[in-house]
Structures are given as C-alpha cells and as structure tokens.
PDB file of C-alpha atoms in Angstrom:
ATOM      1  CA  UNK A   1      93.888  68.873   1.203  1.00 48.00           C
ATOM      2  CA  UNK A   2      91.024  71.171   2.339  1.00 52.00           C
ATOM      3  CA  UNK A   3      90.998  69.129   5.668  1.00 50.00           C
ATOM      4  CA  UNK A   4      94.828  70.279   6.138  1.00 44.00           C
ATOM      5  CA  UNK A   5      93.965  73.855   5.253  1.00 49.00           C
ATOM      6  CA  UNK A   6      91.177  73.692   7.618  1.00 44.00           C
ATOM      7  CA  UNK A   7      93.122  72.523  10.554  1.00 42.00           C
ATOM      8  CA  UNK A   8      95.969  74.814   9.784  1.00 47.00           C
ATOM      9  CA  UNK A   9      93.238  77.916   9.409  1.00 47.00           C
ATOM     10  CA  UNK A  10      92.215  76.730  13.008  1.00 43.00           C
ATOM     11  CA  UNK A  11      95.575  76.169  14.552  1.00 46.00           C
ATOM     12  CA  UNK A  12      96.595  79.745  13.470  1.00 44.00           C
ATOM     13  CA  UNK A  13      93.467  81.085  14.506  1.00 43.00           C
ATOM     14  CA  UNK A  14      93.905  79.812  18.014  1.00 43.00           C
ATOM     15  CA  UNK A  15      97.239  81.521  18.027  1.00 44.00           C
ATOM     16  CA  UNK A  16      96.087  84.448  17.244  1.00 42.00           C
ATOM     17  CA  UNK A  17      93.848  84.743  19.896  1.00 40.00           C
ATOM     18  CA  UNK A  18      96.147  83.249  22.367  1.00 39.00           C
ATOM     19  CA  UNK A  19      98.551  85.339  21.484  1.00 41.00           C
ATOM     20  CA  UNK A  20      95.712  88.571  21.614  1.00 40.00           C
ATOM     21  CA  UNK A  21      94.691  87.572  25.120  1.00 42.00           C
ATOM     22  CA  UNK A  22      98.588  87.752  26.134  1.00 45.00           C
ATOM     23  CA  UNK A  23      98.409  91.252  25.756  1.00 52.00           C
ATOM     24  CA  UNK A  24      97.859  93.683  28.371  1.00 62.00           C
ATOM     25  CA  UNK A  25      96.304  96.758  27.824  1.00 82.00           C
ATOM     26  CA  UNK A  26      97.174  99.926  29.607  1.00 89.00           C
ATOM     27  CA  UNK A  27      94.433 101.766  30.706  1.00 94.00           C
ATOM     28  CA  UNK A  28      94.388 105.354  29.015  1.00 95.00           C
ATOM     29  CA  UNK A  29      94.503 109.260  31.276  1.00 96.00           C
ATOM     30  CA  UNK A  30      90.987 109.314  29.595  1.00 96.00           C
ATOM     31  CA  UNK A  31      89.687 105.648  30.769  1.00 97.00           C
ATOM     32  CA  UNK A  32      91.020 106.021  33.989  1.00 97.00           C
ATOM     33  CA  UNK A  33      89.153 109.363  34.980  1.00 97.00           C
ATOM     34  CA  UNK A  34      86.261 107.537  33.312  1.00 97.00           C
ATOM     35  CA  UNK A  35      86.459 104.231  35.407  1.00 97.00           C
ATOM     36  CA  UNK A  36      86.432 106.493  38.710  1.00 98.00           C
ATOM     37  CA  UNK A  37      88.904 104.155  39.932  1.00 98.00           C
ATOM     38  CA  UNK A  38      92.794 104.990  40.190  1.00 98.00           C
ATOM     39  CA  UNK A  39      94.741 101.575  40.295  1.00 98.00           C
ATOM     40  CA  UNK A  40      97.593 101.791  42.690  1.00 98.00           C
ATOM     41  CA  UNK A  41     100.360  99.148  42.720  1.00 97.00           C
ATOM     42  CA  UNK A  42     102.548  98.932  46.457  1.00 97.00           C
ATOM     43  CA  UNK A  43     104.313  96.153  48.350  1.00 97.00           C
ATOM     44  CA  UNK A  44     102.333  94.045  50.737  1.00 96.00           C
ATOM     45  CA  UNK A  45     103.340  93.372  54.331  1.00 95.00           C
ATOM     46  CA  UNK A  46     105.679  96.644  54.267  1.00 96.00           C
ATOM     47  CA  UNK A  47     104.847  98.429  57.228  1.00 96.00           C
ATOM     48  CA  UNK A  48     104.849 101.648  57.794  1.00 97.00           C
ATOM     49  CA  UNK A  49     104.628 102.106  53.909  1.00 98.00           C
ATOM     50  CA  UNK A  50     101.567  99.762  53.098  1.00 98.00           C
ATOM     51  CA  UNK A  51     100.022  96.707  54.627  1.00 97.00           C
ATOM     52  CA  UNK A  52      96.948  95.857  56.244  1.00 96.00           C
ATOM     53  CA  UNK A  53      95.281  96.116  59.616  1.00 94.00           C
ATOM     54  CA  UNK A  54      92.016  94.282  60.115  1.00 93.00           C
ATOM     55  CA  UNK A  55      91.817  93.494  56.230  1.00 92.00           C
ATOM     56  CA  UNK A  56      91.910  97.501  55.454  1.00 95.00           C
ATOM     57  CA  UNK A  57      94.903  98.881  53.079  1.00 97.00           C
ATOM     58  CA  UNK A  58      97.461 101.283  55.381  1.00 97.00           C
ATOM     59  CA  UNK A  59     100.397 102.775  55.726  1.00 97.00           C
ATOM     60  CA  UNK A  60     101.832 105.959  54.284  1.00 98.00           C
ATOM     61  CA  UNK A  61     102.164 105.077  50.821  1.00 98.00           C
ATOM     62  CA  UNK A  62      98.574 104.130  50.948  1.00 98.00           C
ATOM     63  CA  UNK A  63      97.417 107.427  52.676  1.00 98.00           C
ATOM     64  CA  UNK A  64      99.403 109.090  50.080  1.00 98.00           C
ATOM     65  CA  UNK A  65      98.002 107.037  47.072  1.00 98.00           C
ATOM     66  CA  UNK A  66      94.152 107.914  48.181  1.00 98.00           C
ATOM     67  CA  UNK A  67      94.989 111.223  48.446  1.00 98.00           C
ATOM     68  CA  UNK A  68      96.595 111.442  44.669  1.00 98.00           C
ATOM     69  CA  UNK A  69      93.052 109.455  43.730  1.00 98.00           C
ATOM     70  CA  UNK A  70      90.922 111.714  45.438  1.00 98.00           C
ATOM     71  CA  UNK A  71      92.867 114.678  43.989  1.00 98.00           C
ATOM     72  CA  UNK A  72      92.018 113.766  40.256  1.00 98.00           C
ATOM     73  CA  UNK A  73      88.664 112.484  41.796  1.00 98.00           C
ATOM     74  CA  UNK A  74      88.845 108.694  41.510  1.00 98.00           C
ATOM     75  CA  UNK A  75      88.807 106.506  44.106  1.00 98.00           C
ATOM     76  CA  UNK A  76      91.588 104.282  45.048  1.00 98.00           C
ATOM     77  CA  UNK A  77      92.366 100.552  44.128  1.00 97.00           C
ATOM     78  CA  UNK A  78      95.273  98.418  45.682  1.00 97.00           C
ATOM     79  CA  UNK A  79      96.889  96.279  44.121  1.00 96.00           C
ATOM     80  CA  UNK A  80      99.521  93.903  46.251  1.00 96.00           C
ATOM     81  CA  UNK A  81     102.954  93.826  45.132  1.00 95.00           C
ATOM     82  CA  UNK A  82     104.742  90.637  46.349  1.00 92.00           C
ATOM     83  CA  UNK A  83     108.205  91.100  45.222  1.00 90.00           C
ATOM     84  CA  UNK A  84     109.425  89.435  42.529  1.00 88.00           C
ATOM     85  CA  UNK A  85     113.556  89.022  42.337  1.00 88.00           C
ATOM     86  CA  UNK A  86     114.395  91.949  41.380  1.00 90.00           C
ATOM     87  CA  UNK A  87     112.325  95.390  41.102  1.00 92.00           C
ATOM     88  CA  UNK A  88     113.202  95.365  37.319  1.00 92.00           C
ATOM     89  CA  UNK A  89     110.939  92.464  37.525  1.00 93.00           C
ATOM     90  CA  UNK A  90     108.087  93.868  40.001  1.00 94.00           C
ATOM     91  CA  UNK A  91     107.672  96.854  37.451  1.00 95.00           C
ATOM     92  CA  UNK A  92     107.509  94.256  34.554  1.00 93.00           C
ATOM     93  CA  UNK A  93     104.654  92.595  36.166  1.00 94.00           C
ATOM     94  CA  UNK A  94     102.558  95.631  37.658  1.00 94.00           C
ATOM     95  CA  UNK A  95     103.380  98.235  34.518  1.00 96.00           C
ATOM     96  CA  UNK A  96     104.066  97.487  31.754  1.00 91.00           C
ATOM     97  CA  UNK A  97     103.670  93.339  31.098  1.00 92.00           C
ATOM     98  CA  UNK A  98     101.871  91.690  33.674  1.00 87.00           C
ATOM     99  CA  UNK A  99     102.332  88.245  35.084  1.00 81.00           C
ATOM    100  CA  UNK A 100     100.878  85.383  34.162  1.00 71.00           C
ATOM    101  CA  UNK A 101      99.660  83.929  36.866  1.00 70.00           C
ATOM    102  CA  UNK A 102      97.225  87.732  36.876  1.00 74.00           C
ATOM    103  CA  UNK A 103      96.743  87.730  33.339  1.00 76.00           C
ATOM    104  CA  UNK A 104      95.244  91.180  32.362  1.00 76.00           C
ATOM    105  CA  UNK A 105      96.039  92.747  35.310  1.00 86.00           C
ATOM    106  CA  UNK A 106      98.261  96.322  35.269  1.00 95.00           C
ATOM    107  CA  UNK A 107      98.545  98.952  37.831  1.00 97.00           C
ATOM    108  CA  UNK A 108      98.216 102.772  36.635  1.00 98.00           C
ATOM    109  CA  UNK A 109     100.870 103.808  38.788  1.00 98.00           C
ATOM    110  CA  UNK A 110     103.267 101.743  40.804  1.00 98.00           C
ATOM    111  CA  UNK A 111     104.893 103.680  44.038  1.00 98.00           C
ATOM    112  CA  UNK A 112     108.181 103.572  46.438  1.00 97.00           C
ATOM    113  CA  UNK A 113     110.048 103.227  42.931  1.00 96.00           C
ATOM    114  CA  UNK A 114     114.183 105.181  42.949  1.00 94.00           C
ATOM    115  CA  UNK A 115     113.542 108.175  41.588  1.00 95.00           C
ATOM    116  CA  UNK A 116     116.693 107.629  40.252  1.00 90.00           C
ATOM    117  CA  UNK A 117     118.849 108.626  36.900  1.00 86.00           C
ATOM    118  CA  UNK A 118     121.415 105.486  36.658  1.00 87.00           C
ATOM    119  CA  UNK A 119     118.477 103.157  37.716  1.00 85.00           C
ATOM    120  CA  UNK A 120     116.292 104.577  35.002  1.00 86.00           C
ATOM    121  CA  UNK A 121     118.328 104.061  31.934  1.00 83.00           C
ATOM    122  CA  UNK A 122     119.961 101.083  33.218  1.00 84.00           C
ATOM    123  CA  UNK A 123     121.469  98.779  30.640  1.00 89.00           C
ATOM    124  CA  UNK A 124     121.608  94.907  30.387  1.00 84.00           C
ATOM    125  CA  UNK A 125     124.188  92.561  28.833  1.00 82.00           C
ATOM    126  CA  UNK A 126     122.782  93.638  25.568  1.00 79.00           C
ATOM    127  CA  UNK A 127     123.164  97.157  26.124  1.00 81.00           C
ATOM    128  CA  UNK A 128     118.975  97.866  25.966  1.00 82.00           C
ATOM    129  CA  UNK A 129     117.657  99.779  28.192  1.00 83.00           C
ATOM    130  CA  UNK A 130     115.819  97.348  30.833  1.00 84.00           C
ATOM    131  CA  UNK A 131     112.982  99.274  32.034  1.00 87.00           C
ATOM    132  CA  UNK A 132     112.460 101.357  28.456  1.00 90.00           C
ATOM    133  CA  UNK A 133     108.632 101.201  28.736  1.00 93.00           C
ATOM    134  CA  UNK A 134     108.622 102.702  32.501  1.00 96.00           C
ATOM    135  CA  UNK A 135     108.477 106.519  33.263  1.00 95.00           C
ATOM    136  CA  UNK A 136     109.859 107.361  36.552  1.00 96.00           C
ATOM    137  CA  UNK A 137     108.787 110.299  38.114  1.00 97.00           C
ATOM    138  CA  UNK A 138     107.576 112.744  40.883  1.00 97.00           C
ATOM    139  CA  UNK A 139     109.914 112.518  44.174  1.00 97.00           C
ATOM    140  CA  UNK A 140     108.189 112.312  47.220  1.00 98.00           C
ATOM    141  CA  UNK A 141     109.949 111.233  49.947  1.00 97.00           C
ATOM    142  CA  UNK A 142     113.895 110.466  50.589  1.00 97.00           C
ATOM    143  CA  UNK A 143     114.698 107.339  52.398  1.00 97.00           C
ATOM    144  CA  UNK A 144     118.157 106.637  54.566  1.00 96.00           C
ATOM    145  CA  UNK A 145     119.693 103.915  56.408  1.00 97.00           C
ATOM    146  CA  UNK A 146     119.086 103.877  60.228  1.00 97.00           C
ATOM    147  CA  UNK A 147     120.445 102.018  63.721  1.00 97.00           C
ATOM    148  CA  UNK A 148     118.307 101.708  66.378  1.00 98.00           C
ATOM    149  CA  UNK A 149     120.548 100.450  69.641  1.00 98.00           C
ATOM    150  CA  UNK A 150     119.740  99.320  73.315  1.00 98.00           C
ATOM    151  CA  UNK A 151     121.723 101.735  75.865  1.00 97.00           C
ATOM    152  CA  UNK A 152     121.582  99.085  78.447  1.00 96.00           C
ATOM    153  CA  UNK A 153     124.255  97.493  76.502  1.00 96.00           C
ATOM    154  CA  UNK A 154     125.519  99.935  74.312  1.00 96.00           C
ATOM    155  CA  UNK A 155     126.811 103.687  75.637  1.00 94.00           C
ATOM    156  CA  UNK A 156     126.497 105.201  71.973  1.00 93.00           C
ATOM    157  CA  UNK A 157     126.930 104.124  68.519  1.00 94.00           C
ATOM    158  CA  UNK A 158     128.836 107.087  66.026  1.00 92.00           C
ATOM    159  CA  UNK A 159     129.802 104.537  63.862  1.00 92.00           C
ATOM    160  CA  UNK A 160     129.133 100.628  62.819  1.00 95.00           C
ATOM    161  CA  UNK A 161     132.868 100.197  63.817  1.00 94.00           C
ATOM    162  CA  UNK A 162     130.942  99.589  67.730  1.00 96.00           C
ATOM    163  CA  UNK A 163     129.651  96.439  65.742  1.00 97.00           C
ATOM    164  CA  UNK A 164     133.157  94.377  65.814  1.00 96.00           C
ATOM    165  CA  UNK A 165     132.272  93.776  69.434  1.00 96.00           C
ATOM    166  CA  UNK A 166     128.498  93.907  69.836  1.00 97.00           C
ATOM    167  CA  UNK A 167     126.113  92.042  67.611  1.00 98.00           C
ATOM    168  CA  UNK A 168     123.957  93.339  65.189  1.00 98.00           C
ATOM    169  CA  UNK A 169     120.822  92.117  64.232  1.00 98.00           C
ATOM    170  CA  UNK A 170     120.021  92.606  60.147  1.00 98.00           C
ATOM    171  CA  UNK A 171     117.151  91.124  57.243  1.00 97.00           C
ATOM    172  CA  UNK A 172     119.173  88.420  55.838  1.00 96.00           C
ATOM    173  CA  UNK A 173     119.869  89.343  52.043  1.00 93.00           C
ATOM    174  CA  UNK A 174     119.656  93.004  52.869  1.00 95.00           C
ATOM    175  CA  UNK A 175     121.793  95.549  51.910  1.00 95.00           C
ATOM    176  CA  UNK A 176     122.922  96.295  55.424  1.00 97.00           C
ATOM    177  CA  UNK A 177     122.938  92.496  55.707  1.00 97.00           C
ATOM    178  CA  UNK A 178     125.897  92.595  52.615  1.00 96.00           C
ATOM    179  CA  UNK A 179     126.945  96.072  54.214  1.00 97.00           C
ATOM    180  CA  UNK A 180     127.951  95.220  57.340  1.00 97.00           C
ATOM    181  CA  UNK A 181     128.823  91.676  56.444  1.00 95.00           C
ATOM    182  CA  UNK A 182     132.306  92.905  54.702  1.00 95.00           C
ATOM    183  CA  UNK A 183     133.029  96.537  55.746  1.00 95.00           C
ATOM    184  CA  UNK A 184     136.398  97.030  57.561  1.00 94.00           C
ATOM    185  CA  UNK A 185     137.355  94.111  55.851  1.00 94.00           C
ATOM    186  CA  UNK A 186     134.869  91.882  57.236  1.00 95.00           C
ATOM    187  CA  UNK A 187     135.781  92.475  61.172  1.00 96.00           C
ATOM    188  CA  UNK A 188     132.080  92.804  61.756  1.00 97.00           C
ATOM    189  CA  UNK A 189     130.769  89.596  60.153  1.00 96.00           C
ATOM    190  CA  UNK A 190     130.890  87.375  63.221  1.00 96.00           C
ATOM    191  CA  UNK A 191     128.575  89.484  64.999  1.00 97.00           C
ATOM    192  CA  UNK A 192     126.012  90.223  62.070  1.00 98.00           C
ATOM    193  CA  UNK A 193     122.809  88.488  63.031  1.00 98.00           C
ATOM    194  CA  UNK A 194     120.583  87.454  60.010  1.00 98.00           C
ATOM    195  CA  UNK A 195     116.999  87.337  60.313  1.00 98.00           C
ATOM    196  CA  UNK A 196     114.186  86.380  58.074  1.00 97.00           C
ATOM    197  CA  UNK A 197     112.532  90.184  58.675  1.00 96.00           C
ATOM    198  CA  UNK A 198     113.629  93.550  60.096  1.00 97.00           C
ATOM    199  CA  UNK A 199     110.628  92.808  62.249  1.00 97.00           C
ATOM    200  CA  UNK A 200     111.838  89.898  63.767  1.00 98.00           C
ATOM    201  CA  UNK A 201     115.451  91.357  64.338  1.00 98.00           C
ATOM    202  CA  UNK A 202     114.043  93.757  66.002  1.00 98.00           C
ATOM    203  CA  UNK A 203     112.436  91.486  68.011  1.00 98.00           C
ATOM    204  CA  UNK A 204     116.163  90.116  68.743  1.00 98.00           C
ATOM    205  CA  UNK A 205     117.061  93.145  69.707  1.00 98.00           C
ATOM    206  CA  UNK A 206     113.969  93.417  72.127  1.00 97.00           C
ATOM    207  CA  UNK A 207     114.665  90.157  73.363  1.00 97.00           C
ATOM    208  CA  UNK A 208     118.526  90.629  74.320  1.00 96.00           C
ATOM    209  CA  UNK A 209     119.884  88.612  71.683  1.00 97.00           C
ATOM    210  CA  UNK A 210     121.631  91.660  69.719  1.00 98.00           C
ATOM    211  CA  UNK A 211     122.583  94.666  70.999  1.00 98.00           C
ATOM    212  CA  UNK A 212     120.929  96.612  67.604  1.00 98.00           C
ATOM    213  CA  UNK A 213     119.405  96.676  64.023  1.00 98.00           C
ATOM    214  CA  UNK A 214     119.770  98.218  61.131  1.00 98.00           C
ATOM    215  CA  UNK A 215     117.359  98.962  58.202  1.00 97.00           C
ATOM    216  CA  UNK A 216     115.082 101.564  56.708  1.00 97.00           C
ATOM    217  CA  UNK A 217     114.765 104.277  58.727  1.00 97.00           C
ATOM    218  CA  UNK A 218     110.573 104.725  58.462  1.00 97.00           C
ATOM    219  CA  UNK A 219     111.142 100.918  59.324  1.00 97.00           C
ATOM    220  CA  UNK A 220     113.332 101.369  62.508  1.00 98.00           C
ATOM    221  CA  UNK A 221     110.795 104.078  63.471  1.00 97.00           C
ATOM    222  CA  UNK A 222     107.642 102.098  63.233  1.00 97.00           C
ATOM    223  CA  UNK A 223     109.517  99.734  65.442  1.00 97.00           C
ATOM    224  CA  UNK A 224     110.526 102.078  67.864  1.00 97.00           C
ATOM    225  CA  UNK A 225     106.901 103.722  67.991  1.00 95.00           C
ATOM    226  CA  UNK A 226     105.149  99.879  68.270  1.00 94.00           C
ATOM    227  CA  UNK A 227     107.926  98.808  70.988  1.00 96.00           C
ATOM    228  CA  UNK A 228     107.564 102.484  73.023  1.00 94.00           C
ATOM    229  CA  UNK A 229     110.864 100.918  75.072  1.00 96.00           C
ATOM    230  CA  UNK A 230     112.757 104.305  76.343  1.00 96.00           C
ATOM    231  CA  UNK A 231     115.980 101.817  76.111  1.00 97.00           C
ATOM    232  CA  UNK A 232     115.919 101.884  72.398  1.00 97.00           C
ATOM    233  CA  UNK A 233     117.046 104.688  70.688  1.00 96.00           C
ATOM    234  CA  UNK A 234     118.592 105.848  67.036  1.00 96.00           C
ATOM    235  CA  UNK A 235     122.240 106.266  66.450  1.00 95.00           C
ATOM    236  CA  UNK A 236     123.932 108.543  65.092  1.00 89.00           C
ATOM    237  CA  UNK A 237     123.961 107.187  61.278  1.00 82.00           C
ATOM    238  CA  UNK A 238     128.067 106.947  59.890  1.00 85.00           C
ATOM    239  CA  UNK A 239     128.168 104.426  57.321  1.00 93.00           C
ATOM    240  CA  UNK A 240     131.948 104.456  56.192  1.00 92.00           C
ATOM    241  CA  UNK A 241     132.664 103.331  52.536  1.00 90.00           C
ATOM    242  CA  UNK A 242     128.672 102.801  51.671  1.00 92.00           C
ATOM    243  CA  UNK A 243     127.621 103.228  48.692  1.00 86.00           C
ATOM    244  CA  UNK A 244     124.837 105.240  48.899  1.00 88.00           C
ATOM    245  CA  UNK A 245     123.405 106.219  51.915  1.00 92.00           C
ATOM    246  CA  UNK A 246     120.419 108.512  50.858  1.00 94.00           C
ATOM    247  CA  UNK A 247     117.653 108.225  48.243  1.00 96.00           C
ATOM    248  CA  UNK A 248     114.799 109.883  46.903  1.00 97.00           C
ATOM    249  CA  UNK A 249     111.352 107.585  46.357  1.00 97.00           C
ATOM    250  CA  UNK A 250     109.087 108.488  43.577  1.00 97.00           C
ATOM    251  CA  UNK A 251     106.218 106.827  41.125  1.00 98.00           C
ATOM    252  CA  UNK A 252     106.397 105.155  38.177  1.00 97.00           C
ATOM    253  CA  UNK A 253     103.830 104.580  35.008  1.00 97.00           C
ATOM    254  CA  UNK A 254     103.943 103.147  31.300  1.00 97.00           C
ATOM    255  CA  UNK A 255     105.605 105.500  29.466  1.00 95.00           C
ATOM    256  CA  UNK A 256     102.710 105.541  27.018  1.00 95.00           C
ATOM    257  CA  UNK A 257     100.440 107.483  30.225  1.00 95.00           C
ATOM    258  CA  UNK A 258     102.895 110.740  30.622  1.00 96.00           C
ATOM    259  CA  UNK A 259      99.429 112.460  31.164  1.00 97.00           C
ATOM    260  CA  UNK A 260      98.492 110.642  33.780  1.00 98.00           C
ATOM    261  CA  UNK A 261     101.877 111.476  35.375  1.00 98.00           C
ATOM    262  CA  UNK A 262     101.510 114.851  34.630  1.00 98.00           C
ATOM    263  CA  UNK A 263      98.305 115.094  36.285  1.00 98.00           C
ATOM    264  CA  UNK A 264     100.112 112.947  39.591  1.00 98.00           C
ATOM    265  CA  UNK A 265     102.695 115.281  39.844  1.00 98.00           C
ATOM    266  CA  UNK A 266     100.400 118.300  39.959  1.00 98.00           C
ATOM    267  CA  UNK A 267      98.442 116.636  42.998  1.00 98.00           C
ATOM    268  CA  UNK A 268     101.412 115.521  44.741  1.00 98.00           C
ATOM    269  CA  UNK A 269     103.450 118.846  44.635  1.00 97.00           C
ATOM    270  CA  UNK A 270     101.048 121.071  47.092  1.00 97.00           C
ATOM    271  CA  UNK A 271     101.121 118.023  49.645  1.00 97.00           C
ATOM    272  CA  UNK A 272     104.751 118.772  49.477  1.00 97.00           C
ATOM    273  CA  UNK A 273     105.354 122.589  49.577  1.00 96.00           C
ATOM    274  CA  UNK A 274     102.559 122.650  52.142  1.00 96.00           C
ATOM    275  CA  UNK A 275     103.587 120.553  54.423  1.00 96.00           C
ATOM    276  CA  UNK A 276     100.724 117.844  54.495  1.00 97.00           C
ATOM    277  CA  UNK A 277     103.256 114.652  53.244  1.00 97.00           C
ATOM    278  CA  UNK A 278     104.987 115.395  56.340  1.00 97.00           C
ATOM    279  CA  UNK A 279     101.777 115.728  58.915  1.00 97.00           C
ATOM    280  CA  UNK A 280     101.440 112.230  56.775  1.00 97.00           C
ATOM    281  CA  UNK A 281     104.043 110.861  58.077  1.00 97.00           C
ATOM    282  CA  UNK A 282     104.178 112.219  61.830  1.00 96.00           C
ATOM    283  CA  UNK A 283     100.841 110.545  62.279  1.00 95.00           C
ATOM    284  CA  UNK A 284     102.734 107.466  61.737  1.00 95.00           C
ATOM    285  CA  UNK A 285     105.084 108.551  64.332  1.00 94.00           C
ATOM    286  CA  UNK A 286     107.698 109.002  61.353  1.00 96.00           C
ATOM    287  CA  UNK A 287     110.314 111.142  59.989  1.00 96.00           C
ATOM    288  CA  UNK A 288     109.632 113.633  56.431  1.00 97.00           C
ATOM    289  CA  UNK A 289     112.788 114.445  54.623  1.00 97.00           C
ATOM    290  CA  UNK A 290     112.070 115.964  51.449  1.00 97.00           C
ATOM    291  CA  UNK A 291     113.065 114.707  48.136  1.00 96.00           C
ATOM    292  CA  UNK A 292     116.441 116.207  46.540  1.00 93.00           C
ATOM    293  CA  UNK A 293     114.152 117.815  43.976  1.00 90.00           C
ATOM    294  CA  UNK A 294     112.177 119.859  46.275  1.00 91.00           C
ATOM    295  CA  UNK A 295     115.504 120.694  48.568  1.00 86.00           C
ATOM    296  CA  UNK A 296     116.598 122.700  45.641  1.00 69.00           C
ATOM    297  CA  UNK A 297     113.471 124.639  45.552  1.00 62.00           C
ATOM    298  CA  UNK A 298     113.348 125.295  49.252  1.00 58.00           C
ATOM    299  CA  UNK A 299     116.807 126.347  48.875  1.00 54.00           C
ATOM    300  CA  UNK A 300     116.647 128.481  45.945  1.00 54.00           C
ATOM    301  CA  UNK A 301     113.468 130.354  48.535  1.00 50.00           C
ATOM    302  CA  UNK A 302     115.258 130.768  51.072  1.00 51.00           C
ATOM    303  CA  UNK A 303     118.199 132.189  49.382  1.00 52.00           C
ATOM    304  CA  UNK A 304     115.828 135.048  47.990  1.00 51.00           C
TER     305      UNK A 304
END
C-alpha cells in the first residue's frame, strides 16, 4: 500500500511541475526596466514594416520599436512573429500564452495589432471574449488599400471596375485576393492573378504578366521605391462595396502590464505630434497618415 501511495505522491508531483513549467510568466513594468531589455514581438519577412537585411532587424516598425526602448531606456529585443492562422492566435502565442514549441517565451509588447473596438471585444461561439487577456492600445499609424498600375498598358485606373478587362495581380488568400475575386458580382475573377506574395505579384506586374497589384499601401510603396520604374504608378484608390478600406495600427500587451502601456504611449505620442513617425517613414520612401485618434486632435487645433 505505501508503494501505491508512493508512486501516486510521484505521479502527482510530476504533474505539478509539468503543469508549473506550462506557465508563462509575464514580465512585470518593474522587471522590464530592470532587465534593460524591452522585448518586442513583429512579423518576420514583412517588408517595409520589419524584416532583415544582412541578418540586422529593419523596417519601420522596428525603427519605431527601438525608439519606444530607448525612450524608457532599455534596449530593444526582436522577437519573430511567423503568423499563425489567425492573429487571435499570433497574440495567444507572443502575449499572453506562448507556444509550445518556445516554451517560456512572451513578448512585452506585440506591434502592427487593429487598434480596433469590434476586434477588441470580439466574441466566439461561446460568447467570451477571445482576446480578454490582451490590451490594445496607442494608434500609430493608419494603413489603406493601394493599386499600383503600369501606364504602358493601362491609361488610368479610378476604379477596380478597369480590372474586368485587364488582369490583376493579388497575394493569394488576401483580402484584395477575396475582394476583387467577387465584387461586381464576380466580373473581375477571371483576370485576378494569385500569387504566393505581394512581392512576387509585383514581380508579375514588372514582368508584363498583369497589368497591376493590389495590397498594402506601405507595401505597394516599398515596391515602387525598390523597382524605381517611372511606368509604375498608384491609382487613384475607389474600392466600391469594401468593407473597410482604412485602419488605424496600434500595440498590444497583457492586460496585467497597463503600466507598461502607459509608459509606451507617453513615448510614442511626441514622435507623433512632432512629426518624427512620419520623417520615419519618408526615409523608407513611404507614406505617414496619422491614426484616427490623433486626426481628432489635429482637428480640434486647428479649429482653435
């Protein structure tokens, strides 16, 4: 009998600790100054955002990330987000979980998340709230969809309707990929081109085989800075019956580190009103547009 208590004693004891090693701590506002190291989570092979070049981090989201770190006066660590099915999923493993194939490993703060209020407090079948233990916050850049065309082939493009008789290269599983796949009833499906990559339908479009693209615009501007092809230029952007056209980027932490948001969003809001996110970007050869949030203040200014 003692033998059987013993082995039972063990087997729970080993759950214990397997189940203790399972969990992930998040790193407190306090151990986080202490460490001198800020922990950055952002998407991997995502030019102009973040990538690398010659095994160094870039891109703006990078830029912006060291300057954040070196504005509480850390230094910056990058963790690689490879995307996951869903971003749901992506902030599971980098904020609040982990995965377990990087067991113990969490970011601080995870960036290029929707600073968005449906997204937020979005429900499952269950009606929970999927992403309960994730705080979304600080706006600092709004994103839009964007054509770039080839006026050797096309005269102008006001509206995706040119695309029911030129093709159209797209990122397969995109959402101009689903977009322009079944607007106008679906006239422009037989001439959307699917790709594995913006890059490399871009790269169509370089080539001759489509006539355009369509993605992100930072994206399509990268491109168009890289290619430096006078012949390639951005259309005018109508999108009839899309959904949404426009959105604001922000940051996201465990909601158990508010301070450390706090402290974010105080760092990130001069780069803003003064005008150094969008030098940022311009050395990038890219476009600023300022979040909806900070719109409202420059209007409300102005209006004085």
């Amino acid at each position: 009998m003692n033998a059987v208590r013993l082995v039972l004693s063990l087997w729970l004891a080993l759950c214990c600790a397997l189940a203790q090693a399972d969990v992930v701590k998040v790193r407190a506002f306090d151990d986080i100054i202490e460490s001198g190291v800020l922990k950055v989570a952002m998407y991997e092979n995502f030019p102009p955002y973040s990538y690398q070049q010659d095994g160094q981090p870039r891109g703006v989201d990078v830029e912006l990330a060291r300057k954040l770190a070196e504005g509480l006066d850390l230094k910056l660590e990058v963790l690689w987000v490879t995307p996951d099915e869903t971003l749901d999923d992506d902030l599971r493993n980098f904020i609040w979980k982990g995965h377990y194939l990087r067991p113990g490993v969490l970011a601080d703060v995870m960036l290029r998340v929707p600073y968005d209020r449906e997204f937020a407090y979005k429900r499952n079948e269950l009606g929970e709230v999927i992403n309960e233990l994730v705080v979304m916050f600080a706006p600092y850049q709004r994103e839009r969809w964007q054509t770039a065309y080839d006026d050797r082939r096309i005269d102008e493009v006001p509206s995706v309707a040119v695309f029911q008789y030129h093709p159209i290269g797209v990122e397969v599983d995109s959402v101009p990929s689903f977009y322009l796949s079944s607007v106008f009833e679906g006239r422009l499906a037989k001439h959307t081109h699917h790709y594995p990559s913006i890059r490399e339908a871009f790269a169509a479009l370089q080539q001759g085989e489509v006539d355009a693209t369509m993605a992100m615009r930072a994206e399509i501007e990268w491109l168009l800075e890289q290619a430096d092809d006078k012949h390639l230029k951005l259309a005018e952007n109508a999108y009839p019956n899309m959904g949404k056209q426009v959105w604001d980027l922000g940051m996201a932490v465990h909601e158990s580190n508010r301070q450390l948001a706090y402290a974010l969003e105080e760092v990130l809001e001069p780069l803003i009103l003064e005008g150094e996110l969008e030098k940022l970007y311009a050395s990038y050869g890219l476009s600023y547009e300022l979040p909806g949030l900070y719109q409202d203040v420059e209007s409300d200014v102005a209006g004085r």
